[in-house]
Amino acid sequence: MQKVGSSLFLILLVSVRLFAQDTLHLSLQKADSIFLTKNYYLLAASMNIEAKRAQILQAKVYPNPIFTADINAYDPENKQAFHVGKTGEKNFQLEQLIILGGKRRAEIEIAKTNTGIAELEFQQLVRELKFRLHSDLYTIGQQDFLLKKYAKQLNLLDTLLKSYEVQANKGNIPLKEVVRLKGAYIQLNNDRAELFKEYILTQTDLQILLQTSSFVLPDSPDASLDHYLTPASVSNLQNVAQENLPELLVMKQNKILAEQYLSYQKRAAVPDINFFASYDQRGGAFNNQVNTGIAIPLPLWDRNRGNIKTSQYQLQEAQYNLQAKENEIVSRINNSYAYYIQTVSEYKKSHELYNDDFEKTVEGMSMNFQKRNVSIIEFIDFFESYNSVLAELVRIKTQLVISAEQINLLTGKDIY
């Protein structure tokens, strides 16, 4: 019994030390607000959007002109270095590339599409992390509720064990009843230890999402779940996903990007003109000669056909990927909705069955057991059944929330 008491003391000591830390009691709205302003993953992703926007500015910029200066290094006739005076030689040339075929406009459109994709990817990241945040925040509330229930029951068993050991030593009750109580204590303690391990993992994920070292708990863990019972149809959810799901919209933008890239490669086959103007002091046909002219590549062998062909295949690839993603989303929504309907049914049934009678019965069984009106077998059976019911209720409620939040994630909109 001394070992059992020491184990309980250690559990309570660890719990007290942990909860002595600052604890954040957050509503879902407050958690969202902290998450959106402090999460470094989002801040990093937002920098990617700004980087893509900068590429739009870069695409709008015209190529710089090129200035060339050619001066005499050594005049062998007059044996003079850097002979650049009135009787010497110097040449200056200014060149400007003239982009034709609408390539610059096409580059701007490609940069804009890439920016749009970055923004959609950011939205998808937000939704995925919010799904984790909402699921974890409700899960941690239910885990905390169950841990407190287990702690209360362990304290009850510990009190009963001390009393029964005294009576067993006096020979008033058989030792096997003490052994059965110890077995029930050890089993519940193991269940609590496993739950506590899951609790710590959930806390770690929440702290990472909210960038805090404090323990996080919902401000109302037993709040009504009625808003998660909103009726919906599969067809409506699929339509919502088509219009709002960032993951799917990215694939549509990838197809547009492939189309724009193909258009750009076709435009790239149009040669650009290099315009130039030059001044030659004495090296040309006349002194102080001023020239102007153009240079243009002749598309005799390289007509960019390889890049055009590659772009056509990439466009087809983007089309296939889009079709595959649309089919995937339909399948995921169908299956997630079927799972959600099942969880709603379980929740409603459990809500009907579980009421205050359970808690009253627990208190009554404990009192009657201590008065010896209930046998050890009846008490242990009820005790284990009650804990199974508690764990099942927590599972059902948590499952309902996660399944509803999963539909929010799959549709790209807060349906629930």
Short mmCIF file of C-alpha atoms in Angstrom, two decimals, residues 75-338:
data_model
loop_
_atom_site.label_atom_id
_atom_site.label_comp_id
_atom_site.label_asym_id
_atom_site.label_seq_id
_atom_site.Cartn_x
_atom_site.Cartn_y
_atom_site.Cartn_z
CA ASP A 75 49.18 54.99 -80.86
CA PRO A 76 52.15 53.24 -82.61
CA GLU A 77 52.54 55.97 -85.25
CA ASN A 78 52.92 58.79 -82.77
CA LYS A 79 54.20 56.50 -80.02
CA GLN A 80 51.69 57.92 -77.58
CA ALA A 81 49.62 56.05 -74.96
CA PHE A 82 45.98 56.92 -74.52
CA HIS A 83 45.92 59.16 -77.54
CA VAL A 84 42.36 60.43 -77.13
CA GLY A 85 42.67 64.14 -77.87
CA LYS A 86 41.60 65.94 -81.06
CA THR A 87 44.08 63.96 -83.14
CA GLY A 88 43.49 60.70 -81.31
CA GLU A 89 40.72 58.10 -81.35
CA LYS A 90 37.73 57.35 -79.13
CA ASN A 91 34.42 55.62 -79.72
CA PHE A 92 31.19 55.62 -77.70
CA GLN A 93 28.11 53.46 -78.20
CA LEU A 94 24.71 53.30 -76.52
CA GLU A 95 22.55 50.18 -76.93
CA GLN A 96 18.96 49.45 -75.91
CA LEU A 97 17.16 46.12 -76.19
CA ILE A 98 13.63 46.47 -77.56
CA ILE A 99 11.49 43.53 -76.38
CA LEU A 100 8.94 42.45 -78.97
CA GLY A 101 6.11 39.92 -79.18
CA GLY A 102 4.48 40.86 -75.85
CA LYS A 103 7.08 38.92 -73.83
CA ARG A 104 7.33 41.59 -71.13
CA ARG A 105 3.56 41.67 -70.66
CA ALA A 106 3.55 37.87 -70.48
CA GLU A 107 6.25 37.92 -67.77
CA ILE A 108 4.17 40.35 -65.73
CA GLU A 109 1.11 38.07 -65.95
CA ILE A 110 3.20 35.06 -64.94
CA ALA A 111 4.54 36.98 -61.92
CA LYS A 112 0.99 37.96 -60.92
CA THR A 113 -0.18 34.35 -61.15
CA ASN A 114 2.76 33.17 -59.02
CA THR A 115 1.79 35.77 -56.42
CA GLY A 116 -1.79 34.52 -56.46
CA ILE A 117 -0.56 30.95 -55.95
CA ALA A 118 1.58 32.05 -52.98
CA GLU A 119 -1.46 33.76 -51.43
CA LEU A 120 -3.59 30.64 -51.89
CA GLU A 121 -0.86 28.45 -50.40
CA PHE A 122 -0.77 30.83 -47.44
CA GLN A 123 -4.53 30.47 -47.02
CA GLN A 124 -4.23 26.69 -47.15
CA LEU A 125 -1.50 26.75 -44.50
CA VAL A 126 -3.70 28.94 -42.29
CA ARG A 127 -6.60 26.51 -42.62
CA GLU A 128 -4.46 23.45 -41.92
CA LEU A 129 -2.93 25.01 -38.82
CA LYS A 130 -6.32 26.31 -37.62
CA PHE A 131 -7.69 22.78 -37.98
CA ARG A 132 -4.91 21.57 -35.67
CA LEU A 133 -5.51 24.48 -33.29
CA HIS A 134 -9.28 23.96 -33.01
CA SER A 135 -8.96 20.18 -32.72
CA ASP A 136 -6.18 20.40 -30.12
CA LEU A 137 -7.93 23.07 -28.07
CA TYR A 138 -11.08 20.98 -27.72
CA THR A 139 -9.10 17.76 -27.22
CA ILE A 140 -7.02 19.30 -24.42
CA GLY A 141 -10.21 20.41 -22.67
CA GLN A 142 -11.63 16.90 -22.75
CA GLN A 143 -8.33 15.35 -21.69
CA ASP A 144 -8.13 17.79 -18.78
CA PHE A 145 -11.70 16.87 -17.78
CA LEU A 146 -10.92 13.15 -17.82
CA LEU A 147 -7.63 13.59 -15.95
CA LYS A 148 -9.44 15.40 -13.14
CA LYS A 149 -12.06 12.62 -12.99
CA TYR A 150 -9.32 9.99 -12.80
CA ALA A 151 -7.49 11.93 -10.09
CA LYS A 152 -10.68 12.14 -8.02
CA GLN A 153 -11.30 8.42 -8.38
CA LEU A 154 -7.70 7.54 -7.57
CA ASN A 155 -8.03 9.59 -4.40
CA LEU A 156 -11.20 7.67 -3.52
CA LEU A 157 -9.51 4.32 -4.14
CA ASP A 158 -6.49 5.38 -2.12
CA THR A 159 -8.75 6.23 0.84
CA LEU A 160 -10.60 2.91 0.52
CA LEU A 161 -7.33 0.98 0.30
CA LYS A 162 -6.00 2.48 3.51
CA SER A 163 -9.22 1.62 5.33
CA TYR A 164 -9.38 -1.91 3.90
CA GLU A 165 -5.76 -2.66 4.73
CA VAL A 166 -6.40 -1.78 8.34
CA GLN A 167 -9.47 -4.05 8.40
CA ALA A 168 -7.61 -6.85 6.60
CA ASN A 169 -4.79 -6.72 9.15
CA LYS A 170 -7.38 -7.07 11.90
CA GLY A 171 -8.90 -10.05 10.09
CA ASN A 172 -12.25 -8.36 9.59
CA ILE A 173 -12.22 -8.67 5.78
CA PRO A 174 -10.44 -11.10 3.43
CA LEU A 175 -7.12 -9.98 1.96
CA LYS A 176 -8.35 -10.74 -1.57
CA GLU A 177 -10.65 -7.71 -1.41
CA VAL A 178 -7.62 -5.50 -0.75
CA VAL A 179 -5.85 -7.12 -3.68
CA ARG A 180 -8.83 -6.44 -5.98
CA LEU A 181 -8.89 -2.79 -4.92
CA LYS A 182 -5.17 -2.53 -5.60
CA GLY A 183 -5.70 -4.06 -9.04
CA ALA A 184 -8.42 -1.51 -9.82
CA TYR A 185 -6.15 1.30 -8.60
CA ILE A 186 -3.20 0.15 -10.71
CA GLN A 187 -5.36 -0.21 -13.83
CA LEU A 188 -6.86 3.26 -13.44
CA ASN A 189 -3.43 4.70 -12.69
CA ASN A 190 -2.09 3.15 -15.91
CA ASP A 191 -5.03 4.60 -17.86
CA ARG A 192 -4.33 8.01 -16.37
CA ALA A 193 -0.63 7.77 -17.19
CA GLU A 194 -1.40 6.98 -20.85
CA LEU A 195 -3.89 9.84 -21.01
CA PHE A 196 -1.41 12.20 -19.39
CA LYS A 197 1.16 11.31 -22.03
CA GLU A 198 -1.34 12.22 -24.76
CA TYR A 199 -2.22 15.38 -22.84
CA ILE A 200 1.43 16.52 -22.85
CA LEU A 201 1.74 15.86 -26.60
CA THR A 202 -1.40 17.91 -27.25
CA GLN A 203 -0.10 20.70 -25.02
CA THR A 204 3.20 20.75 -26.92
CA ASP A 205 1.41 21.10 -30.25
CA LEU A 206 -0.78 23.92 -28.89
CA GLN A 207 2.20 25.77 -27.45
CA ILE A 208 4.01 25.55 -30.79
CA LEU A 209 0.95 26.82 -32.68
CA LEU A 210 0.45 29.73 -30.27
CA GLN A 211 4.17 30.36 -29.66
CA THR A 212 3.79 30.24 -25.88
CA SER A 213 5.41 28.36 -23.01
CA SER A 214 2.26 28.56 -20.89
CA PHE A 215 -0.18 25.71 -20.50
CA VAL A 216 -3.23 26.21 -22.72
CA LEU A 217 -6.79 25.28 -21.81
CA PRO A 218 -10.16 26.27 -23.30
CA ASP A 219 -12.13 28.72 -21.20
CA SER A 220 -15.25 26.51 -21.39
CA PRO A 221 -14.32 22.86 -22.08
CA ASP A 222 -17.90 21.66 -21.64
CA ALA A 223 -19.50 24.26 -23.92
CA SER A 224 -22.44 23.19 -26.04
CA LEU A 225 -21.59 21.35 -29.23
CA ASP A 226 -24.87 22.24 -30.95
CA HIS A 227 -23.12 24.50 -33.49
CA TYR A 228 -21.31 21.40 -34.76
CA LEU A 229 -24.66 19.81 -35.65
CA THR A 230 -25.50 22.11 -38.55
CA PRO A 231 -27.19 20.12 -41.35
CA ALA A 232 -25.53 20.14 -44.76
CA SER A 233 -25.61 18.17 -48.01
CA VAL A 234 -22.68 16.49 -49.72
CA SER A 235 -23.41 18.24 -53.02
CA ASN A 236 -23.42 21.63 -51.32
CA LEU A 237 -20.13 20.86 -49.59
CA GLN A 238 -18.58 19.86 -52.92
CA ASN A 239 -19.74 23.12 -54.52
CA VAL A 240 -18.34 25.11 -51.62
CA ALA A 241 -14.99 23.34 -51.99
CA GLN A 242 -14.87 24.12 -55.72
CA GLU A 243 -15.18 27.82 -54.95
CA ASN A 244 -13.22 28.15 -51.71
CA LEU A 245 -10.72 25.35 -51.10
CA PRO A 246 -7.24 26.93 -51.50
CA GLU A 247 -5.67 23.55 -52.22
CA LEU A 248 -7.94 23.11 -55.24
CA LEU A 249 -7.67 26.74 -56.33
CA VAL A 250 -3.88 26.37 -56.40
CA MET A 251 -4.23 23.55 -58.91
CA LYS A 252 -6.48 25.74 -61.07
CA GLN A 253 -3.92 28.53 -60.90
CA ASN A 254 -1.18 26.07 -61.83
CA LYS A 255 -3.13 25.27 -64.99
CA ILE A 256 -3.45 28.99 -65.76
CA LEU A 257 0.27 29.39 -65.09
CA ALA A 258 1.04 26.56 -67.51
CA GLU A 259 -1.11 28.26 -70.15
CA GLN A 260 0.70 31.55 -69.56
CA TYR A 261 4.09 29.87 -69.76
CA LEU A 262 3.15 28.22 -73.07
CA SER A 263 2.05 31.61 -74.40
CA TYR A 264 5.33 33.11 -73.23
CA GLN A 265 7.40 30.45 -74.98
CA LYS A 266 5.52 31.09 -78.22
CA ARG A 267 6.21 34.81 -77.84
CA ALA A 268 9.84 34.05 -77.08
CA ALA A 269 10.19 32.74 -80.65
CA VAL A 270 9.75 36.34 -81.82
CA PRO A 271 13.27 37.89 -81.93
CA ASP A 272 13.97 41.06 -79.99
CA ILE A 273 15.64 44.12 -81.59
CA ASN A 274 18.78 45.67 -80.24
CA PHE A 275 18.85 49.39 -81.12
CA PHE A 276 22.14 51.26 -80.92
CA ALA A 277 23.66 54.69 -81.58
CA SER A 278 27.41 55.36 -81.68
CA TYR A 279 29.98 58.12 -82.01
CA ASP A 280 33.39 57.48 -83.60
CA GLN A 281 35.99 60.25 -83.48
CA ARG A 282 38.36 59.13 -86.26
CA GLY A 283 37.99 55.37 -86.73
CA GLY A 284 35.20 55.44 -89.27
CA ALA A 285 34.88 56.69 -92.83
CA PHE A 286 34.58 60.25 -91.56
CA ASN A 287 35.86 62.19 -88.63
CA ASN A 288 33.38 62.59 -85.73
CA GLN A 289 31.16 60.02 -87.30
CA VAL A 290 27.71 59.36 -85.71
CA ASN A 291 26.03 56.06 -86.50
CA THR A 292 22.77 54.38 -85.63
CA GLY A 293 21.46 50.93 -86.37
CA ILE A 294 19.69 47.81 -85.20
CA ALA A 295 20.67 44.20 -84.53
CA ILE A 296 18.19 41.36 -84.71
CA PRO A 297 18.69 37.57 -84.42
CA LEU A 298 17.62 35.63 -87.48
CA PRO A 299 15.35 32.74 -86.43
CA LEU A 300 16.81 30.27 -88.89
CA TRP A 301 17.63 27.31 -86.65
CA ASP A 302 16.43 28.15 -83.11
CA ARG A 303 12.71 28.86 -83.16
CA ASN A 304 12.20 27.83 -79.50
CA ARG A 305 10.33 24.71 -80.61
CA GLY A 306 11.74 22.56 -77.79
CA ASN A 307 10.57 24.95 -75.05
CA ILE A 308 7.17 25.31 -76.74
CA LYS A 309 6.77 21.53 -76.83
CA THR A 310 7.84 21.24 -73.20
CA SER A 311 5.27 23.88 -72.22
CA GLN A 312 2.53 21.98 -74.03
CA TYR A 313 3.33 18.83 -72.05
CA GLN A 314 3.44 20.82 -68.81
CA LEU A 315 0.01 22.27 -69.59
CA GLN A 316 -1.39 18.78 -70.11
CA GLU A 317 0.26 17.67 -66.87
CA ALA A 318 -1.39 20.56 -65.00
CA GLN A 319 -4.76 19.59 -66.50
CA TYR A 320 -4.39 15.97 -65.36
CA ASN A 321 -3.29 17.10 -61.87
CA LEU A 322 -6.32 19.37 -61.62
CA GLN A 323 -8.70 16.57 -62.61
CA ALA A 324 -7.03 14.21 -60.14
CA LYS A 325 -7.30 16.77 -57.33
CA GLU A 326 -10.99 17.43 -58.08
CA ASN A 327 -11.72 13.69 -57.91
CA GLU A 328 -9.68 13.41 -54.71
CA ILE A 329 -11.57 16.27 -53.05
CA VAL A 330 -14.95 14.76 -53.98
CA SER A 331 -13.91 11.42 -52.50
CA ARG A 332 -12.50 12.97 -49.32
CA ILE A 333 -15.62 15.10 -48.78
CA ASN A 334 -17.93 12.11 -49.33
CA ASN A 335 -16.03 9.94 -46.85
CA SER A 336 -15.52 12.70 -44.29
CA TYR A 337 -19.20 13.60 -44.40
CA ALA A 338 -20.19 9.95 -43.90
#
